[in-house]
XYZ file of C-alpha atoms in Angstrom:
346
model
C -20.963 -3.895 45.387
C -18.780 -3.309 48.730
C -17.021 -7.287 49.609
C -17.393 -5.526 53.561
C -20.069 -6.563 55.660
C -22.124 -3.861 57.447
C -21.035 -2.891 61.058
C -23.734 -3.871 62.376
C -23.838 -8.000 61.528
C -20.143 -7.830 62.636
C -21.136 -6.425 65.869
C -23.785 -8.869 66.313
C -21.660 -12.554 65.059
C -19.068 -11.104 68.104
C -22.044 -10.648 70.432
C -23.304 -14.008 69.757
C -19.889 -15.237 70.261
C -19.132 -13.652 73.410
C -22.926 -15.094 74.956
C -22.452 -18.413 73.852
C -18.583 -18.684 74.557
C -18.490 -21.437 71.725
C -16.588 -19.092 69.005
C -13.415 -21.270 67.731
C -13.938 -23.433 70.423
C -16.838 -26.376 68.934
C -16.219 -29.477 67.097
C -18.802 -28.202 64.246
C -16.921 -25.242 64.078
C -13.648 -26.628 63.321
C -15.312 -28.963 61.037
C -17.184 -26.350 58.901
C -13.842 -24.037 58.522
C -12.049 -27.048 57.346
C -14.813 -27.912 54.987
C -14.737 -24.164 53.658
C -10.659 -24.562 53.564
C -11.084 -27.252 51.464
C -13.705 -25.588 49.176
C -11.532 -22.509 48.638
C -8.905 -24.982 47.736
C -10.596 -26.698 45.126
C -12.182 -23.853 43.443
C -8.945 -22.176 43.529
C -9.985 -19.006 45.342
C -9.554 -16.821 47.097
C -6.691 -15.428 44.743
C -4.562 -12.412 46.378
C -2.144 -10.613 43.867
C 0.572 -8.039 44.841
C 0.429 -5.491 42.180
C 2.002 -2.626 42.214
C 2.463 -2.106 45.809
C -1.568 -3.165 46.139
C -2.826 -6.210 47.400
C -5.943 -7.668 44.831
C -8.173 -9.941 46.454
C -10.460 -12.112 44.044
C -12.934 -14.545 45.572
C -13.830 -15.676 42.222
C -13.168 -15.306 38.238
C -13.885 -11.916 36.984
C -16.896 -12.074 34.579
C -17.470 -8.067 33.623
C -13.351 -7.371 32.324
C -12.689 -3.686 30.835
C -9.589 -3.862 29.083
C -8.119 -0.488 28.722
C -6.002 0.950 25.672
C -2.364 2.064 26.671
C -1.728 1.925 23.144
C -1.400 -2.041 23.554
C -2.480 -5.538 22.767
C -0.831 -7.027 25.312
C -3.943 -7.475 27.920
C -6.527 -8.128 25.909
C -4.252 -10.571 23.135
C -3.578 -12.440 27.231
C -7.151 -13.013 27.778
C -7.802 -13.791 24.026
C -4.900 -16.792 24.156
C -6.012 -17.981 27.992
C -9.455 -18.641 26.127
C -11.461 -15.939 28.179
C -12.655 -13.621 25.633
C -16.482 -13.623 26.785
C -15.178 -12.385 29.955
C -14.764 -8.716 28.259
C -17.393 -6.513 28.643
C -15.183 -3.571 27.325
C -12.374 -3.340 24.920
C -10.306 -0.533 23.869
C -7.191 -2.256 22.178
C -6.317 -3.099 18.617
C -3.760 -3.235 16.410
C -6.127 -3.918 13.499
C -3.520 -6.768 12.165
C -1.311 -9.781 14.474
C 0.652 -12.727 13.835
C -1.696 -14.982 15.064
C -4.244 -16.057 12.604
C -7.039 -14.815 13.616
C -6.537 -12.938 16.958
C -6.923 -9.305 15.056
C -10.335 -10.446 14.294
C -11.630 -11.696 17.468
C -10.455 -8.469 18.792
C -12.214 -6.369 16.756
C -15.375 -8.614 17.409
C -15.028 -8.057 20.795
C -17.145 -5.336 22.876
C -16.435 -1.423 23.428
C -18.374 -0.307 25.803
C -20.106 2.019 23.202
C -17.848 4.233 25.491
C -16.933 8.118 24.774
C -13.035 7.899 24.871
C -11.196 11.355 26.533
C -8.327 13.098 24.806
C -5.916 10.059 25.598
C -8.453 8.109 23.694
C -9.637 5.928 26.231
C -12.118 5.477 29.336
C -13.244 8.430 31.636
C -13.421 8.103 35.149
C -17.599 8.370 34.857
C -17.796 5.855 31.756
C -15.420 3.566 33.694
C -17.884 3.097 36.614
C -21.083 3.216 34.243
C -19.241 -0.091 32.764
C -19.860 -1.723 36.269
C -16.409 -3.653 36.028
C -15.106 -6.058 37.915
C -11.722 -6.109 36.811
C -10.163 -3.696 34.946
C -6.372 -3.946 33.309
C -4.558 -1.120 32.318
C -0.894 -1.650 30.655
C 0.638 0.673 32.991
C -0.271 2.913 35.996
C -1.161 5.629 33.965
C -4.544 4.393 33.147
C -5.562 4.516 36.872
C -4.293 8.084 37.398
C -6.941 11.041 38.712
C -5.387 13.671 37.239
C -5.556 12.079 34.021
C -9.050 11.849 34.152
C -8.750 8.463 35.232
C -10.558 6.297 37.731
C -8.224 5.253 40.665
C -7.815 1.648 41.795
C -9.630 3.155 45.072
C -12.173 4.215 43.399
C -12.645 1.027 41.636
C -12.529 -1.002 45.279
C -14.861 1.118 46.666
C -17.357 -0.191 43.390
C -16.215 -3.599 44.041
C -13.650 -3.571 41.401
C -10.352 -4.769 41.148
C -7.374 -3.555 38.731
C -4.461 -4.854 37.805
C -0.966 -2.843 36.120
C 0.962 -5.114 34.248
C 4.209 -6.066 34.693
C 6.569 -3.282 34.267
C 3.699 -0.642 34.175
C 3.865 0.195 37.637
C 6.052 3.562 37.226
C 5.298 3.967 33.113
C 9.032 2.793 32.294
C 8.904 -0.911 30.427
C 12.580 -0.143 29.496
C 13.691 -2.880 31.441
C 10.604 -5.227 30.347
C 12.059 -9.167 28.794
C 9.881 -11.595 27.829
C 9.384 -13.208 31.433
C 7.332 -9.789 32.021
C 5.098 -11.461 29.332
C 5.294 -15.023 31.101
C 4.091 -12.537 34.466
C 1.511 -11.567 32.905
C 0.023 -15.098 31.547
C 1.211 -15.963 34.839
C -1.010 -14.004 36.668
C -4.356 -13.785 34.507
C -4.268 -17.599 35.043
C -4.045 -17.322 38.331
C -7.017 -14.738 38.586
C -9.480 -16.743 36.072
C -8.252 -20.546 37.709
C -6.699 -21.470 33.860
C -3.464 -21.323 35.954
C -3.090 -24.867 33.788
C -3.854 -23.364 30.450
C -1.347 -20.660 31.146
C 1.520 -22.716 31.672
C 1.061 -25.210 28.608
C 1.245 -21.462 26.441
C 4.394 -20.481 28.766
C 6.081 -23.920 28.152
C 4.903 -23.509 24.182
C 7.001 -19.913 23.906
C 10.329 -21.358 26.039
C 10.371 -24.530 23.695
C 9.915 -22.374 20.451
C 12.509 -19.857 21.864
C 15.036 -22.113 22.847
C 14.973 -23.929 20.101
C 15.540 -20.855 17.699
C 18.222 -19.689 20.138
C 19.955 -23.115 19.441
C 19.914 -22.574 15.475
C 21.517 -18.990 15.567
C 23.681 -19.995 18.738
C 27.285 -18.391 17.463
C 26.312 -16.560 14.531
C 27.589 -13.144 14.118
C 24.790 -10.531 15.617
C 23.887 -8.264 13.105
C 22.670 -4.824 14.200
C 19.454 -3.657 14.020
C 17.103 -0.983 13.589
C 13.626 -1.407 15.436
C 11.121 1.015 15.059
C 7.139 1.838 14.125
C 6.141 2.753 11.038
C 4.780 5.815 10.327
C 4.546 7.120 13.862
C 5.760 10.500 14.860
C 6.040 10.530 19.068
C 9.237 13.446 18.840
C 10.701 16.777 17.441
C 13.048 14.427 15.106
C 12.562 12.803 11.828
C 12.511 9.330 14.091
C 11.123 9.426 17.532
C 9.854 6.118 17.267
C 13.028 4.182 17.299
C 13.498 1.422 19.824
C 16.218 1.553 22.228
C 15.526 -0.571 25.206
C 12.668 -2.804 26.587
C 11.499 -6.240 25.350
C 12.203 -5.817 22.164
C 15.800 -6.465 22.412
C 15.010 -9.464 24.434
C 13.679 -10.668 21.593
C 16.381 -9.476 19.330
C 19.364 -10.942 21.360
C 16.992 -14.474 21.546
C 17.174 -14.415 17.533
C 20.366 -13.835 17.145
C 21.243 -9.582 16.702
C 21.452 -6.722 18.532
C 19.814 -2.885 18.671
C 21.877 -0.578 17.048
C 20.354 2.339 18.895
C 20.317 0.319 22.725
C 22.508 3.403 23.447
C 20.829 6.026 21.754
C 18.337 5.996 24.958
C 18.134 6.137 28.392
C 14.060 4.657 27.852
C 12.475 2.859 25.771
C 12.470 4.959 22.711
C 14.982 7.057 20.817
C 13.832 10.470 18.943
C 16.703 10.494 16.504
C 17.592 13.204 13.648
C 17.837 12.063 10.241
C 22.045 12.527 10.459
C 22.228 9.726 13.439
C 20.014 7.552 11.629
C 22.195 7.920 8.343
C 25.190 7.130 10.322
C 24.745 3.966 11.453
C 25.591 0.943 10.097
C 21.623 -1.029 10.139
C 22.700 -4.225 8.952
C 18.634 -5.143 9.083
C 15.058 -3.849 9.802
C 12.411 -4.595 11.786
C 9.470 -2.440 11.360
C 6.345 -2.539 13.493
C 3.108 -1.889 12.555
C 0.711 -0.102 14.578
C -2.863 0.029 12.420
C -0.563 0.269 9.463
C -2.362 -1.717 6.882
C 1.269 -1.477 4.817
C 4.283 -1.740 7.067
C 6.125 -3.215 4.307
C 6.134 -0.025 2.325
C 7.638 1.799 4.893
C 10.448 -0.710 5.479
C 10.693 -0.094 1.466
C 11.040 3.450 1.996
C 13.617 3.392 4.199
C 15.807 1.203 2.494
C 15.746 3.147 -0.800
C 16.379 6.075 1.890
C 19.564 4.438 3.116
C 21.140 2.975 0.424
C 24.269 2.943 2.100
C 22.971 0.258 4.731
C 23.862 -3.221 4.418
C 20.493 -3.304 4.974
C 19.225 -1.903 1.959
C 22.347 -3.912 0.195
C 20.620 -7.252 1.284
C 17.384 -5.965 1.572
C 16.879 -7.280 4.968
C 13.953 -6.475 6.867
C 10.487 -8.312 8.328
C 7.429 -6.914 9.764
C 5.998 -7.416 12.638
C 2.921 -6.150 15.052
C 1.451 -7.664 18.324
C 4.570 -10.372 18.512
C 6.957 -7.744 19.218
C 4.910 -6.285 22.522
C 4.142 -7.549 26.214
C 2.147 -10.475 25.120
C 1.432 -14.635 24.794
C 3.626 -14.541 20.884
C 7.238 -13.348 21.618
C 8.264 -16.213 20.423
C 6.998 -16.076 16.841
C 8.761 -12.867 16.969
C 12.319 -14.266 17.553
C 11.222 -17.297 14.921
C 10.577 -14.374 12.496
C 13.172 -12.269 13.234
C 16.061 -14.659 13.471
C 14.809 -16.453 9.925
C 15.549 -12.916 8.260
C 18.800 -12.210 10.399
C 20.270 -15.995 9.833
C 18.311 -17.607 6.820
C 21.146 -20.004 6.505
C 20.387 -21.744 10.053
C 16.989 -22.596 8.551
């Protein structure tokens, strides 16, 4: 449903104004706006976002959110932690596992949509508006792209919808993304849903954790690490799903190591041969799982792969899953990560 008024009643309040002369001018008048000042103040709304180059307007908390899949947990894990899971009338993300007890689960409880995904496995333009949205999140830009079979962020306004790209998503490069990208993010679905409160406590939560683990491994030598998914193939090379830049290494340098592939990259992946991989000194692993039920028999694998590694020497890897994205957990990801990098500290 359009937020304009018709034409018409606008035409009409400004001829009333101009006959009775009184617009702006009365006691009332000034009375009422500061009444519906105060109002807006108290519920918290209206809320206006600048995302992506697009000003969002919300007069109130969304209550019909699709949650699109850009092969993430991030927006939907967001909403989960914020407490605003019955907001979700459609869900396309899972991981099918998480380091939250628990959070996998209420995913998978939540709705789909009963929605026929496209060949990018997830929600058509016609679907989309058959969902009757109010807000719909996409991880990055791509999700609200026509020719991808997409609908726009136009075409949502024009249904009364609004969108939102997360942080970093705006041009489809998260190299750059740290973990204050997911702080944004909490950031701003609190501000959108008034739990602008409930946000910050979680935000405070992940800096105390962090810091705290920081302090432990402050000094240590930084061993070098491999990041990468298991069992995912997104190259020509026997490893295109290596990490080389994004949040991950945020999280790596807050545990105490480094990526031994940052330079492999100009984005966020690496599609390495077999040769490079052997190469390199990997003093540890960190292997993410993306619906892997066994991540840890990958990580396995590569170590008996690489026995040359000091990796495979000390046997030093942990696996990970919805910690290591955009998300409300980084910080159990540098707890986990600097525990198998610096066991001594602990």
């Amino acid at each position: 449903m359009s937020m304009h008024r018709p034409a018409a009643a606008v035409a009409l309040a400004a001829a009333l104004c101009l006959l009775t002369a009184a617009c702006g001018s009365s006691s009332d008048d000034k009375a009422s706006d500061t009444m519906t000042e105060a109002a807006a103040s108290k519920s918290g709304y209206p809320v206006t976002l600048d995302n992506c180059g697009q000003k969002e307007t919300f007069k109130k908390a969304p209550s019909r959110v699709v949650v699109m899949n850009g092969a993430s947990v991030a927006e939907v894990s967001t909403l989960l932690a914020l407490g605003l899971g019955d907001k979700i009338v459609a869900n396309q993300q899972t991981y099918g596992m998480s380091e939250v007890e628990g959070r996998a689960a209420a995913i998978k409880k939540l709705p789909t949509g009963d929605v026929k995904l496209n060949d990018a496995y997830d929600i058509p333009r016609e679907a989309m508006l058959g969902l009757r949205p109010d807000l719909v999140l996409s991880t990055t830009s791509y999700g609200f792209d026509e020719k991808n079979g997409f609908a726009t962020r136009d075409q949502l306004k024009d249904v009364g919808a609004n969108s939102y790209v997360s942080p970093q998503g705006c041009d489809q490069d998260t190299s750059k993304m740290t973990i204050a990208d997911s702080y944004q993010l909490l950031r701003d679905m609190g501000k959108v849903f008034n739990v602008s409160d409930r946000a910050e406590k979680l935000i405070a939560a992940s800096e105390k954790n962090i810091a705290s683990v920081s302090d432990k491994v402050k000094g240590e030598k930084k061993p070098k690490v491999m990041v990468l998914f298991s069992n995912m193939s997104m190259g020509g090379n026997d490893f295109s799903s290596v990490v080389a830049k994004g949040i991950y290494n945020d999280i790596l340098t807050k545990a105490g190591g480094a990526n031994a592939f940052e330079n492999a990259s100009k984005t966020s992946f690496a599609d390495l041969s077999k040769e490079k991989v052997a190469a390199t000194d990997v003093d540890a692993l960190v292997v993410i799982a993306y619906n892997d039920p066994n991540p840890a028999a990958y990580a396995k694998k590569l170590l008996k792969e690489f026995p040359q590694w000091p990796a495979a020497k000390n046997n030093a890897y942990v696996t990970l899953s919805d910690s290591m994205y955009l998300g409300p957990s980084n910080d159990l990801a540098v707890e986990k990560v600097a525990k198998m990098l610096h066991p001594d500290a602990y």
